[in-house]
Coordinates of C-alpha atoms and ligand atoms in Angstrom, one line a residue:
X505 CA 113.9 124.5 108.4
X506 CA 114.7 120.7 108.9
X507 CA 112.1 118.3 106.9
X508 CA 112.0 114.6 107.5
X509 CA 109.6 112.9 105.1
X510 CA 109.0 109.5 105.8
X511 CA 107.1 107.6 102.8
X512 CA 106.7 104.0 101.3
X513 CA 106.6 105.6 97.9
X514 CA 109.2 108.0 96.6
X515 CA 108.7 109.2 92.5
X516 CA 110.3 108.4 90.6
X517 CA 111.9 105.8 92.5
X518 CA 109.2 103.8 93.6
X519 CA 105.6 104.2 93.0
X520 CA 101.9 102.8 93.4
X521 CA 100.1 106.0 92.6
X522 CA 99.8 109.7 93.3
X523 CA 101.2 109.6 97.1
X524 CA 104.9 109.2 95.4
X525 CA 104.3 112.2 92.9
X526 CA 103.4 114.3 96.2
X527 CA 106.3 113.2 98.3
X528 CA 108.8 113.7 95.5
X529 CA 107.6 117.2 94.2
X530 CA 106.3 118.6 97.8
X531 CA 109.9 117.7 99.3
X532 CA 111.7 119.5 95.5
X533 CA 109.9 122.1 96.4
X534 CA 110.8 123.4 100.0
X535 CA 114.5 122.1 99.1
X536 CA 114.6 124.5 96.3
X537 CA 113.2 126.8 98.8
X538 CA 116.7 126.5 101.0
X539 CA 114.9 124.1 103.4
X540 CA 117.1 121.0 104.4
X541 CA 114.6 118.4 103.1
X542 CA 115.6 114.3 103.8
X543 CA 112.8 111.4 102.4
X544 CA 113.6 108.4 104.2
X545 CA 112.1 105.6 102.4
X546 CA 113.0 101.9 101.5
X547 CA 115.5 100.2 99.3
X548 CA 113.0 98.2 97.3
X549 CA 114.8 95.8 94.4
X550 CA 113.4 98.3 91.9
X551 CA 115.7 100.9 93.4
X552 CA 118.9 98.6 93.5
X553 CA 119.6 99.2 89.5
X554 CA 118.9 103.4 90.8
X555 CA 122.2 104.4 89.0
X556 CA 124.3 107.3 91.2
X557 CA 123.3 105.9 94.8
X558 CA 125.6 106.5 96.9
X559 CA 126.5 104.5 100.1
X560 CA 125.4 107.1 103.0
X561 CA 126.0 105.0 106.2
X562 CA 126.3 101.0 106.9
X563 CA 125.3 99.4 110.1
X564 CA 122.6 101.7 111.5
X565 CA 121.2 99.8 114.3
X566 CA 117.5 99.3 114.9
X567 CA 115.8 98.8 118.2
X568 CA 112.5 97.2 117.9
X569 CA 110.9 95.6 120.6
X570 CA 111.5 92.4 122.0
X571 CA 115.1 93.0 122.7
X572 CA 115.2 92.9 118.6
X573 CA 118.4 94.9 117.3
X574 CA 118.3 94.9 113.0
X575 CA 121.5 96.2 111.3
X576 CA 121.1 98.0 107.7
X577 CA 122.6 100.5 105.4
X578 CA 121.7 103.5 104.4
X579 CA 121.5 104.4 100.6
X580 CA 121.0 108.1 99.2
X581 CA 120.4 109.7 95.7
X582 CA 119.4 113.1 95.1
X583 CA 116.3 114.8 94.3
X584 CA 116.8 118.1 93.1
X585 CA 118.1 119.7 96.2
X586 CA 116.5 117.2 98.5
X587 CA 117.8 114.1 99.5
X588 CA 116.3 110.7 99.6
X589 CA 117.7 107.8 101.7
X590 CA 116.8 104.3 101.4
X591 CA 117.5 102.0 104.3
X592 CA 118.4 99.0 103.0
X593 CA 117.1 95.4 105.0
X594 CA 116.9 92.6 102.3
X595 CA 114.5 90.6 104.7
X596 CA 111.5 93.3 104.6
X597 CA 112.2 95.3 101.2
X598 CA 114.0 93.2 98.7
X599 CA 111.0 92.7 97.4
X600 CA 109.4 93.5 93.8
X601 CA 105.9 94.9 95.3
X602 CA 106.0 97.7 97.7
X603 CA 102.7 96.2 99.3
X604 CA 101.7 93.6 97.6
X605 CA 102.9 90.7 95.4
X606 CA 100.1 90.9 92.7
X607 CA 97.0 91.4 93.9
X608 CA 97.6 89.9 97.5
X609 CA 99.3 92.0 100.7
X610 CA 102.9 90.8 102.0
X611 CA 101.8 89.3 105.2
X612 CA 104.7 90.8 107.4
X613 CA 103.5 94.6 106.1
X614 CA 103.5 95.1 110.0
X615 CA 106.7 94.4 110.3
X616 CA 108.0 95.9 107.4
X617 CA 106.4 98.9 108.1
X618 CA 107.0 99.6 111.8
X619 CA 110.6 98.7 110.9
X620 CA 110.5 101.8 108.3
X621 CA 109.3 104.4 111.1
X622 CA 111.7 103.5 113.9
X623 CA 114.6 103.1 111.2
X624 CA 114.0 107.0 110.0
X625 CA 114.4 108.1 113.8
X626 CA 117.2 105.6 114.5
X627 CA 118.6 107.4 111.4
X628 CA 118.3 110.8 113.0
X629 CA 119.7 109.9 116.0
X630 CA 122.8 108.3 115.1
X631 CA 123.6 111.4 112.8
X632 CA 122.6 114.1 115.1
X633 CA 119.9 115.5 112.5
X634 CA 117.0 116.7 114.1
X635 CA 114.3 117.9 112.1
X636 CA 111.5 120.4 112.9
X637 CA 108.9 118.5 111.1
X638 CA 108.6 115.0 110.8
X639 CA 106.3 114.8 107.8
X640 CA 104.1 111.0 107.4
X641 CA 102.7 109.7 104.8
X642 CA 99.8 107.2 105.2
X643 CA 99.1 104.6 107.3
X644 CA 102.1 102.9 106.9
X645 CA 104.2 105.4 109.3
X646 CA 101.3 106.3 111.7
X647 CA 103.8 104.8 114.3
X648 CA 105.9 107.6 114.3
X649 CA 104.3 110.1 116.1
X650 CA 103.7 107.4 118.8
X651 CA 107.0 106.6 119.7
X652 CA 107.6 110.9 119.5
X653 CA 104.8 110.6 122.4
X654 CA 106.1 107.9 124.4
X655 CA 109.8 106.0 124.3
X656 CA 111.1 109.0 122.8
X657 CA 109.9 111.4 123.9
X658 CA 112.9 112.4 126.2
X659 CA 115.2 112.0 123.4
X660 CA 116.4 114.7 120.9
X661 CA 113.6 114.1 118.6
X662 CA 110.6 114.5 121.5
X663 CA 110.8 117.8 120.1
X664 CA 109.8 117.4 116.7
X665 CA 106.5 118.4 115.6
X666 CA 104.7 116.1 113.2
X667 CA 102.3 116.5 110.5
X668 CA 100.5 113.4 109.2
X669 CA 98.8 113.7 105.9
X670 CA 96.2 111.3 104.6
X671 CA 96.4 110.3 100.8
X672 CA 93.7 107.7 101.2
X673 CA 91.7 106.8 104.5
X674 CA 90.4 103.4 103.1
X675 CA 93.9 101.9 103.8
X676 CA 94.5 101.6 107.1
X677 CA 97.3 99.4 108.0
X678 CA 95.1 96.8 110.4
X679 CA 97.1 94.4 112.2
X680 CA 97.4 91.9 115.6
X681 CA 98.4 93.9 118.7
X682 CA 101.4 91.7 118.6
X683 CA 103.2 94.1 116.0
X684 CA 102.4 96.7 118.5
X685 CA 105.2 94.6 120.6
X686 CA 106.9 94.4 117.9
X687 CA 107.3 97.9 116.9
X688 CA 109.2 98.6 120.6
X689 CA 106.0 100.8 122.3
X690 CA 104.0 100.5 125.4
X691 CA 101.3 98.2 125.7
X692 CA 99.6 100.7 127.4
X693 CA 99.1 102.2 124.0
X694 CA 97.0 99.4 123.0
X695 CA 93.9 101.4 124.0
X696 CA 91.3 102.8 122.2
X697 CA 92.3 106.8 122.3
X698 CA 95.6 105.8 120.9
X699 CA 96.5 103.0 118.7
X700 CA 93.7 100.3 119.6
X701 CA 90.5 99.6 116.8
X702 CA 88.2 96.7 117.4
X703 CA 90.6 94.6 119.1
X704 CA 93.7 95.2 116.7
X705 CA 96.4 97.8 116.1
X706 CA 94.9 100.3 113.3
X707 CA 98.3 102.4 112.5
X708 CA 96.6 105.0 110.8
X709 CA 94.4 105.9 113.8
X710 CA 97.7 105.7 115.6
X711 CA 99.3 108.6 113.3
X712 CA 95.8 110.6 113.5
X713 CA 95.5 111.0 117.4
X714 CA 99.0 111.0 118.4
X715 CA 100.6 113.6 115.3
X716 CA 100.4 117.3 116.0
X717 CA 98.6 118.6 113.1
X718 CA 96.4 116.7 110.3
X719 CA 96.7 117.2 106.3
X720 CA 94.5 116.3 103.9
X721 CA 95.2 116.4 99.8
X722 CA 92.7 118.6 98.9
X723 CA 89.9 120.6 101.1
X724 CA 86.7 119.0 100.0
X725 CA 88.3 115.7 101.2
X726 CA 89.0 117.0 104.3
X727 CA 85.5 117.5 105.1
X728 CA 84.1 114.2 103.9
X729 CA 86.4 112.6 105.9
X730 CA 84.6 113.8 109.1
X731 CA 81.1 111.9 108.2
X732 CA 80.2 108.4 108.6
X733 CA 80.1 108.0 104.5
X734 CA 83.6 108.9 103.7
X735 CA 85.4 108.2 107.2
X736 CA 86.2 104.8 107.2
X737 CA 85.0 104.2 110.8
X738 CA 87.9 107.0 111.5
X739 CA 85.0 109.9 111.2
X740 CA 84.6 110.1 115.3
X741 CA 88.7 110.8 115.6
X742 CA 88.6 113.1 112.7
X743 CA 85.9 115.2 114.0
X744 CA 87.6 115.4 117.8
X745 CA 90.4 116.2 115.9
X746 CA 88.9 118.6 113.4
X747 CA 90.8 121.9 115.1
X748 CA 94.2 120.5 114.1
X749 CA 93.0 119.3 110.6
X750 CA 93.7 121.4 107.4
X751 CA 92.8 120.5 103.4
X752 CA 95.5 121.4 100.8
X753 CA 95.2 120.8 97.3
X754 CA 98.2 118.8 95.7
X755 CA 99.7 120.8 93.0
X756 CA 101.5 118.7 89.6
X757 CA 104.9 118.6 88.7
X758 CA 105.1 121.1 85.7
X759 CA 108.7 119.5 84.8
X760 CA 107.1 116.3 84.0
X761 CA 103.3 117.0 82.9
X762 CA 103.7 120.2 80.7
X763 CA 102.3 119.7 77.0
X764 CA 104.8 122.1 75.5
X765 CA 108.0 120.4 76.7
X766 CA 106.8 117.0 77.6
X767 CA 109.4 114.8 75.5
X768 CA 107.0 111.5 75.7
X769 CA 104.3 112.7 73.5
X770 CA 104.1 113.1 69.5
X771 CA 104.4 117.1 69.3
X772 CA 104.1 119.8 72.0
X773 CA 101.3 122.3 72.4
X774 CA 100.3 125.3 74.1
X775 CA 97.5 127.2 74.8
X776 CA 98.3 129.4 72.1
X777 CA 99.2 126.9 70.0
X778 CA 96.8 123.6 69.8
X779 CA 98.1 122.2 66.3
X780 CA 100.0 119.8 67.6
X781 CA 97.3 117.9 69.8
X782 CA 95.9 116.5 66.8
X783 CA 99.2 114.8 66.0
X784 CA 99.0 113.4 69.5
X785 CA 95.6 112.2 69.1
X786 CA 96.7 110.4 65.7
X787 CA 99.7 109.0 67.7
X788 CA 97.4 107.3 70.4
X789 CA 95.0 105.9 67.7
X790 CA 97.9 104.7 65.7
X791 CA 100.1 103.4 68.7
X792 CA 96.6 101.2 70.6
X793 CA 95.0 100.2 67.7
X794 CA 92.3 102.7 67.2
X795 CA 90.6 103.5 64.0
X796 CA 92.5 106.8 62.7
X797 CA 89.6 109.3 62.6
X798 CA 90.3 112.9 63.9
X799 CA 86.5 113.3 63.8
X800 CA 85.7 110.6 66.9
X801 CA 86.3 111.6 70.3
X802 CA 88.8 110.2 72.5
X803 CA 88.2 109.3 75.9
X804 CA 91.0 108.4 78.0
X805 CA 91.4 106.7 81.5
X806 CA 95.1 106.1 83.0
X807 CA 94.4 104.3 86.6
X808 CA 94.4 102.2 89.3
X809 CA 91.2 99.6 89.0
X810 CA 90.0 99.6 92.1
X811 CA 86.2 100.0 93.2
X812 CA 87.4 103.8 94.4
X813 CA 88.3 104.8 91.1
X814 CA 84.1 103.5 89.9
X815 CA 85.5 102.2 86.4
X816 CA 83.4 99.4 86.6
X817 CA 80.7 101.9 85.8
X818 CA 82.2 102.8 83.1
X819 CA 82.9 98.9 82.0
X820 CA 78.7 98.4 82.2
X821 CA 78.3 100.9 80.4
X822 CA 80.9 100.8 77.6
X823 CA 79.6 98.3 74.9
X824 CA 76.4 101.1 74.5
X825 CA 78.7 104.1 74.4
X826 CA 80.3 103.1 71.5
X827 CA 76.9 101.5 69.8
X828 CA 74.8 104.3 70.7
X829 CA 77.4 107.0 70.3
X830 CA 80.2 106.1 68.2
X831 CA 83.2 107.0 70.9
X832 CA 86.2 105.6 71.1
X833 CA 88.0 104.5 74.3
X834 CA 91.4 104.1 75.2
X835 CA 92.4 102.8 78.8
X836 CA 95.6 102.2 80.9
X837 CA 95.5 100.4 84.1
X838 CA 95.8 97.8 86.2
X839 CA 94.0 96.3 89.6
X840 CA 90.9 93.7 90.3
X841 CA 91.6 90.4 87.9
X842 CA 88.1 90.8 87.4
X843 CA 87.8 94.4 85.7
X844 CA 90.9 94.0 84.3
X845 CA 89.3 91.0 82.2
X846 CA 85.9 93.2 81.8
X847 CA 87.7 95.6 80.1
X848 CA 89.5 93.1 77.9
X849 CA 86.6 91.5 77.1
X850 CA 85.7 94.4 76.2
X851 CA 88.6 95.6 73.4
X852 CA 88.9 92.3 72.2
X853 CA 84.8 92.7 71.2
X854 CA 85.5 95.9 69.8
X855 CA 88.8 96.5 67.8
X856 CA 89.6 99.6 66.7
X857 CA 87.2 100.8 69.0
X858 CA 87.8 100.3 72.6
X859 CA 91.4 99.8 73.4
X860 CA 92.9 98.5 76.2
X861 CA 96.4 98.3 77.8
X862 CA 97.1 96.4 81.4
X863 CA 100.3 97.3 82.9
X864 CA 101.8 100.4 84.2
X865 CA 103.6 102.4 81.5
X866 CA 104.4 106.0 82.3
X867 CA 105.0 107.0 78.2
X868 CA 101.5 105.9 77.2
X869 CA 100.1 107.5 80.3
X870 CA 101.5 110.4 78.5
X871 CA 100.0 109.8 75.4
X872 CA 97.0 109.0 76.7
X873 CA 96.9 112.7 78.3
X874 CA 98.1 114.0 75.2
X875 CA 96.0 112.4 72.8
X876 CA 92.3 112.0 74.3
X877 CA 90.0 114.4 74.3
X878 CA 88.4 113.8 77.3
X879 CA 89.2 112.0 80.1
X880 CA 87.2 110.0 82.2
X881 CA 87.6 110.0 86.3
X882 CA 84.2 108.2 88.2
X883 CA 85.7 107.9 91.6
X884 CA 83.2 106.9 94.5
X885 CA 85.8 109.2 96.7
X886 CA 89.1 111.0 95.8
X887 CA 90.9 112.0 98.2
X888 CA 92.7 114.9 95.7
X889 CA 93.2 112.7 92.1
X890 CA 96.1 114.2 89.8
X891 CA 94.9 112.7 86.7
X892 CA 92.1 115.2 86.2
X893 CA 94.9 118.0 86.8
X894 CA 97.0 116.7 84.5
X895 CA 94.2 116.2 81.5
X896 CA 93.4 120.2 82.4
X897 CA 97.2 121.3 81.5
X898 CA 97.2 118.9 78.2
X899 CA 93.3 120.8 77.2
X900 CA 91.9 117.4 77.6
X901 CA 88.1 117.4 79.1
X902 CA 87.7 115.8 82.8
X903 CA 84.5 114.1 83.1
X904 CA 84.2 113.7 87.2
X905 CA 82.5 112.7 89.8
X906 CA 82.1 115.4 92.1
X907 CA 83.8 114.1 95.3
X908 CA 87.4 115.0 97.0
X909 CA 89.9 116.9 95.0
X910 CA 88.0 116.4 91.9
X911 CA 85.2 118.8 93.3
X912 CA 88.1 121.4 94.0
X913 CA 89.4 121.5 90.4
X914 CA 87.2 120.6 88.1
X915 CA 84.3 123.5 87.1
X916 CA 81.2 122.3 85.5
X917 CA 80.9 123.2 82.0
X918 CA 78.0 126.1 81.6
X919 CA 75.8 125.4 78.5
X920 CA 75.7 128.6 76.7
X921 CA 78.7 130.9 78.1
X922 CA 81.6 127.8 77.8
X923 CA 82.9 128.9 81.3
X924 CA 83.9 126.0 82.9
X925 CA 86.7 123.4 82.2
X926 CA 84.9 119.5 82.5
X927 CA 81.9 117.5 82.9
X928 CA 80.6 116.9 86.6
X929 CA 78.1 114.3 87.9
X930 CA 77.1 113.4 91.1
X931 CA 75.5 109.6 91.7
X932 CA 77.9 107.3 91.4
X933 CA 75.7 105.4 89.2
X934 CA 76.1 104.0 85.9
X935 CA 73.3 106.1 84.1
X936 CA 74.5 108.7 85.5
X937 CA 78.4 108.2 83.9
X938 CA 76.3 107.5 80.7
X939 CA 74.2 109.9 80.8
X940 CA 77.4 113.0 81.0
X941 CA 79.7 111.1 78.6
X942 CA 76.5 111.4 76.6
X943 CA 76.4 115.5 77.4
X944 CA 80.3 115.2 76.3
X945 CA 79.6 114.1 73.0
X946 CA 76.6 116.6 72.0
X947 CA 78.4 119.2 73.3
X948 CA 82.0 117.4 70.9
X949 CA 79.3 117.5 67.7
X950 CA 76.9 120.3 68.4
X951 CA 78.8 123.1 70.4
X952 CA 82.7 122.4 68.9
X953 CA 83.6 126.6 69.6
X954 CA 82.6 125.1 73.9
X955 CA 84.8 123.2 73.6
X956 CA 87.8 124.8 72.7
X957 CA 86.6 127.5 75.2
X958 CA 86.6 124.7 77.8
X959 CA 90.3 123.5 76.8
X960 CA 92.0 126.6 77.4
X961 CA 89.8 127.5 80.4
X962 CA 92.0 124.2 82.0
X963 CA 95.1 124.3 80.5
X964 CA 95.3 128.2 81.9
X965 CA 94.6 127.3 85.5
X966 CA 97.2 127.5 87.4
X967 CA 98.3 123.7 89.6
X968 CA 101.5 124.8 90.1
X969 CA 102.9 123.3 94.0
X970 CA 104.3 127.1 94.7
X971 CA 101.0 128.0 96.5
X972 CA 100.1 124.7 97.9
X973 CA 104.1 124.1 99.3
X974 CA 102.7 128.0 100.9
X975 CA 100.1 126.6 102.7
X976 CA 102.3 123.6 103.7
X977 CA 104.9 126.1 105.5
X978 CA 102.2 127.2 107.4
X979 CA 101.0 124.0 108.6
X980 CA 104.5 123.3 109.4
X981 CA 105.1 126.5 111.6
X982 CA 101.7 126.1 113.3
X983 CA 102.9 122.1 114.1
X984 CA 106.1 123.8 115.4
X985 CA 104.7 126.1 117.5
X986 CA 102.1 123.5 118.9
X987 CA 104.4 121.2 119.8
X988 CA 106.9 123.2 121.7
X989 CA 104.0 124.5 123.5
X990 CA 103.7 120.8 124.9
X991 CA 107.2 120.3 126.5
Ligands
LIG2491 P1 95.9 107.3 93.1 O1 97.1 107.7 93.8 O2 94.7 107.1 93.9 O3 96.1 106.1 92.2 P2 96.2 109.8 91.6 O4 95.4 110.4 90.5 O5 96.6 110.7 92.7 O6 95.5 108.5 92.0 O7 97.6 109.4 91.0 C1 97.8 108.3 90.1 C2 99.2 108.5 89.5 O8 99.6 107.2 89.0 C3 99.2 109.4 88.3 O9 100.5 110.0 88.2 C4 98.9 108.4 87.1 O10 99.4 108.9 85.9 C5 99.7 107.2 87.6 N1 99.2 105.9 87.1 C6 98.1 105.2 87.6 N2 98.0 104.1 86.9 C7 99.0 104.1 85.9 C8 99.3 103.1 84.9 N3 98.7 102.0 84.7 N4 100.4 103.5 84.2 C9 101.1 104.6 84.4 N5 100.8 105.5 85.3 C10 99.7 105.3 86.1
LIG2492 C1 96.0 108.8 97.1 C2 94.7 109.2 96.6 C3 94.7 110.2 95.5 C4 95.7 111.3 95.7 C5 97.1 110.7 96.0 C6 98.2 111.7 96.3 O1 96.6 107.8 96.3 O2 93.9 108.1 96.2 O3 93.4 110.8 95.3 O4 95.8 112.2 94.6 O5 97.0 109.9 97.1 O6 97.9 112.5 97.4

């Protein structure tokens, strides 16, 4: 099978957050699987120093509308045995942000990202590689499958099925009609059953009604998605659409989050063999500034500070977790100027205490994982959350909210038997937070043989992407199928 993924984000090239871990491991695996897998994606100026890429084509033309032809090269590296090409067009991706530039949007994200889509099937074309599935990623290629509908749909590629898969429905990709214009399609598309919201082009309700089959990243997600709560406004389409829309639950890359050979932490671990998690807990004390006391319990957070991810609950409630009940905190992140200063605030009140780091390292996130003993994940919604998968395989407690992907994999801990494998509430509410971190630490003090029982209850389960890339085939023959029954 021919797979063309098309993706802002490509790990570990390029990445904002989970959608590049998907792309990069979902497209490893079907290539290790004999599939002939290509992710088209852009040459951002962190990918330029990329040692090993290779020069894959120069001048590939691109059409957009207007009577607007754009020449750029085409850049590849590989990826295990899949192959990932980075068009190359200085104006639009020679950029440091792959969205943004701080905490504010590139305004020509229209642009940039209708160029993206109709570069990848100029790409095709010009080779003569058609693939079966065209695979999309987000809002940002929801244009894809309308051009597949309309100006090329007599072409070679009007035959290729396409699966769109939402990482996160809050983003949206909302812009004037004008980029509609831009992009090279039909006006006519500019209506409300195809590309049109409120009076503007809203590209991901362009990928959801015109691809042929829907994805979501985990299966409880898929379900919110079609009520007015979680939907976004999109909840109408999703539920017209619901016959063509599956949930699959992302998997985690075992050759980089795996305690026993991860090479960024202080001393591997197994199930069988916990010792050297305590050496990892001394090593995150020692390396953020934590008091060095095996006796205190850890709890980590590594992620994005935004209000979906609900750690400003955790930043009201903070200062009386570690008065109250002596915890200690170490967080990793980056987001909103105004949490990140909270939680600043917050560390700089309370050294050795409540520790803080703002950036995006990839070792401490390690660390962090490693070193914690729980692990704390209040999302409003999570569409499937990898962070709470990965604290499982390092025995590290998830305390969730149960929403999305974190319902799917996290079990509530059972008082009594230690079945389970994490801590789940349900109101996004600050007393609520408080109130299981607080069920965390009585069972940490009071019940110690629980928790080891709920440590090696996660770090057995199995998150490996085998069965998930399974369900993925499937999807991709039933897309296949659907859309050669439409010619
Ligand atoms: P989302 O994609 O919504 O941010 P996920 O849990 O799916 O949430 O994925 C987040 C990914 O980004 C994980 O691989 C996590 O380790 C990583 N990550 C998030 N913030 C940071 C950070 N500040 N430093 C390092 N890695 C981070
Ligand atoms: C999005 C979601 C996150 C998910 C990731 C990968 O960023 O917010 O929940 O894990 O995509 O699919």
């Amino acid at each position: 099978m021919k797979i063309l993924m098309v993706s802002p984000e490509c790990a570990p090239f390029s990445k904002a957050g989970g959608l590049a871990d998907m792309v990069s491991s979902l497209s490893k695996e079907f290539a290790a699987d004999g599939c002939d897998v290509r992710i088209f994606t852009p040459l951002y100026s962190s990918v330029r120093g990329v040692t090993g890429l290779k020069k894959e084509m120069d001048n590939l033309s691109v059409h957009m509308g207007l009577g607007i032809e754009e020449f750029s090269s085409v850049w590849s590296a590989r990826l295990g045995s899949a192959k990932v090409l980075f068009v190359e067009f200085n104006r639009y991706y020679d950029r440091p942000g792959i969205y943004n530039y701080g905490s504010v949007s590139y305004g020509d994200n229209g642009g940039r990202f209708s160029f993206l889509s109709r570069a990848a099937l100029e790409y095709c074309l010009s080779v003569g590689w058609i693939p079966d599935v065209i695979h999309c990623h987000d809002w940002t290629v929801g244009l894809i499958p309308v051009y597949l509908n309309t100006t090329l749909r007599l072409s070679p590629l009007g035959r290729s099925a396409t699966v769109f898969t939402i990482h996160n429905l809050q983003h949206q990709g909302i812009f004037d009609r004008g980029v509609l214009e831009y992009a090279g399609l039909p006006m006519s598309e500019f209506r409300a059953d195809s590309c049109e919201a409120f009076g503007c082009l809203n590209m991901m309700k362009a990928g959801l009604y015109n691809c042929t089959k829907i994805t979501t990243v985990s299966p409880t997600y898929s379900g919110e998605i079609k009520t007015p709560e979680f939907g976004c406004g999109l909840d109408g389409l999703l539920r017209f659409r619901a016959g063509d829309l599956i949930g699959i639950l992302n998997g985690i890359d075992a050759s980089e989050w795996n305690p026993s050979t991860d090479t960024l932490i202080a001393k591997n671990y197994g199930v069988a063999n916990m010792g050297g998690k305590g050496a990892c807990k001394k090593a995150l004390q020692e390396r953020m500034g934590l008091s060095r006391d095996a006796s205190k319990p850890v709890f980590g957070v590594v992620s994005r500070l935004y209000d979906q991810k609900g750690l400003d609950l955790l930043a009201r409630i903070a200062q009386p977790l570690v008065n109250n009940m002596d915890v200690q905190i170490a967080l990793l992140g980056s987001g909103e100027k105004w949490l990140e200063d909270s939680f600043n605030a917050l560390a700089a009140a309370n050294p050795g205490r409540i520790s803080v780091y703002i950036g995006y390292d990839n070792a401490l996130a390690h660390m962090i994982e490693a070193g914690s003993d729980f692990f704390v994940m209040p999302s409003r919604f999570e569409p499937c959350g990898l962070n709470q998968m990965y604290s499982m395989a390092y025995g590290t407690l998830p305390i969730v909210r149960a929403t999305g992907g974190l319902s799917d994999t996290v079990s509530q801990y059972e008082e009594g038997t230690g079945k389970g494998d994490g801590f789940v509430f349900s109101d996004a509410t600050a007393d609520a937070l408080y109130n299981t971190i607080g069920w965390a630490c009585s069972t940490w003090y009071d019940r110690p043989f629980d928790i080891d029982s709920l440590r090696r209850n996660g770090m057995v389960k199995d998150f490996s992407w085998g069965r998930s890339a399974e369900k993925y085939a499937k999807v991709y023959k039933w897309a296949v199928e659907a859309r050669s029954a439409a010619f």
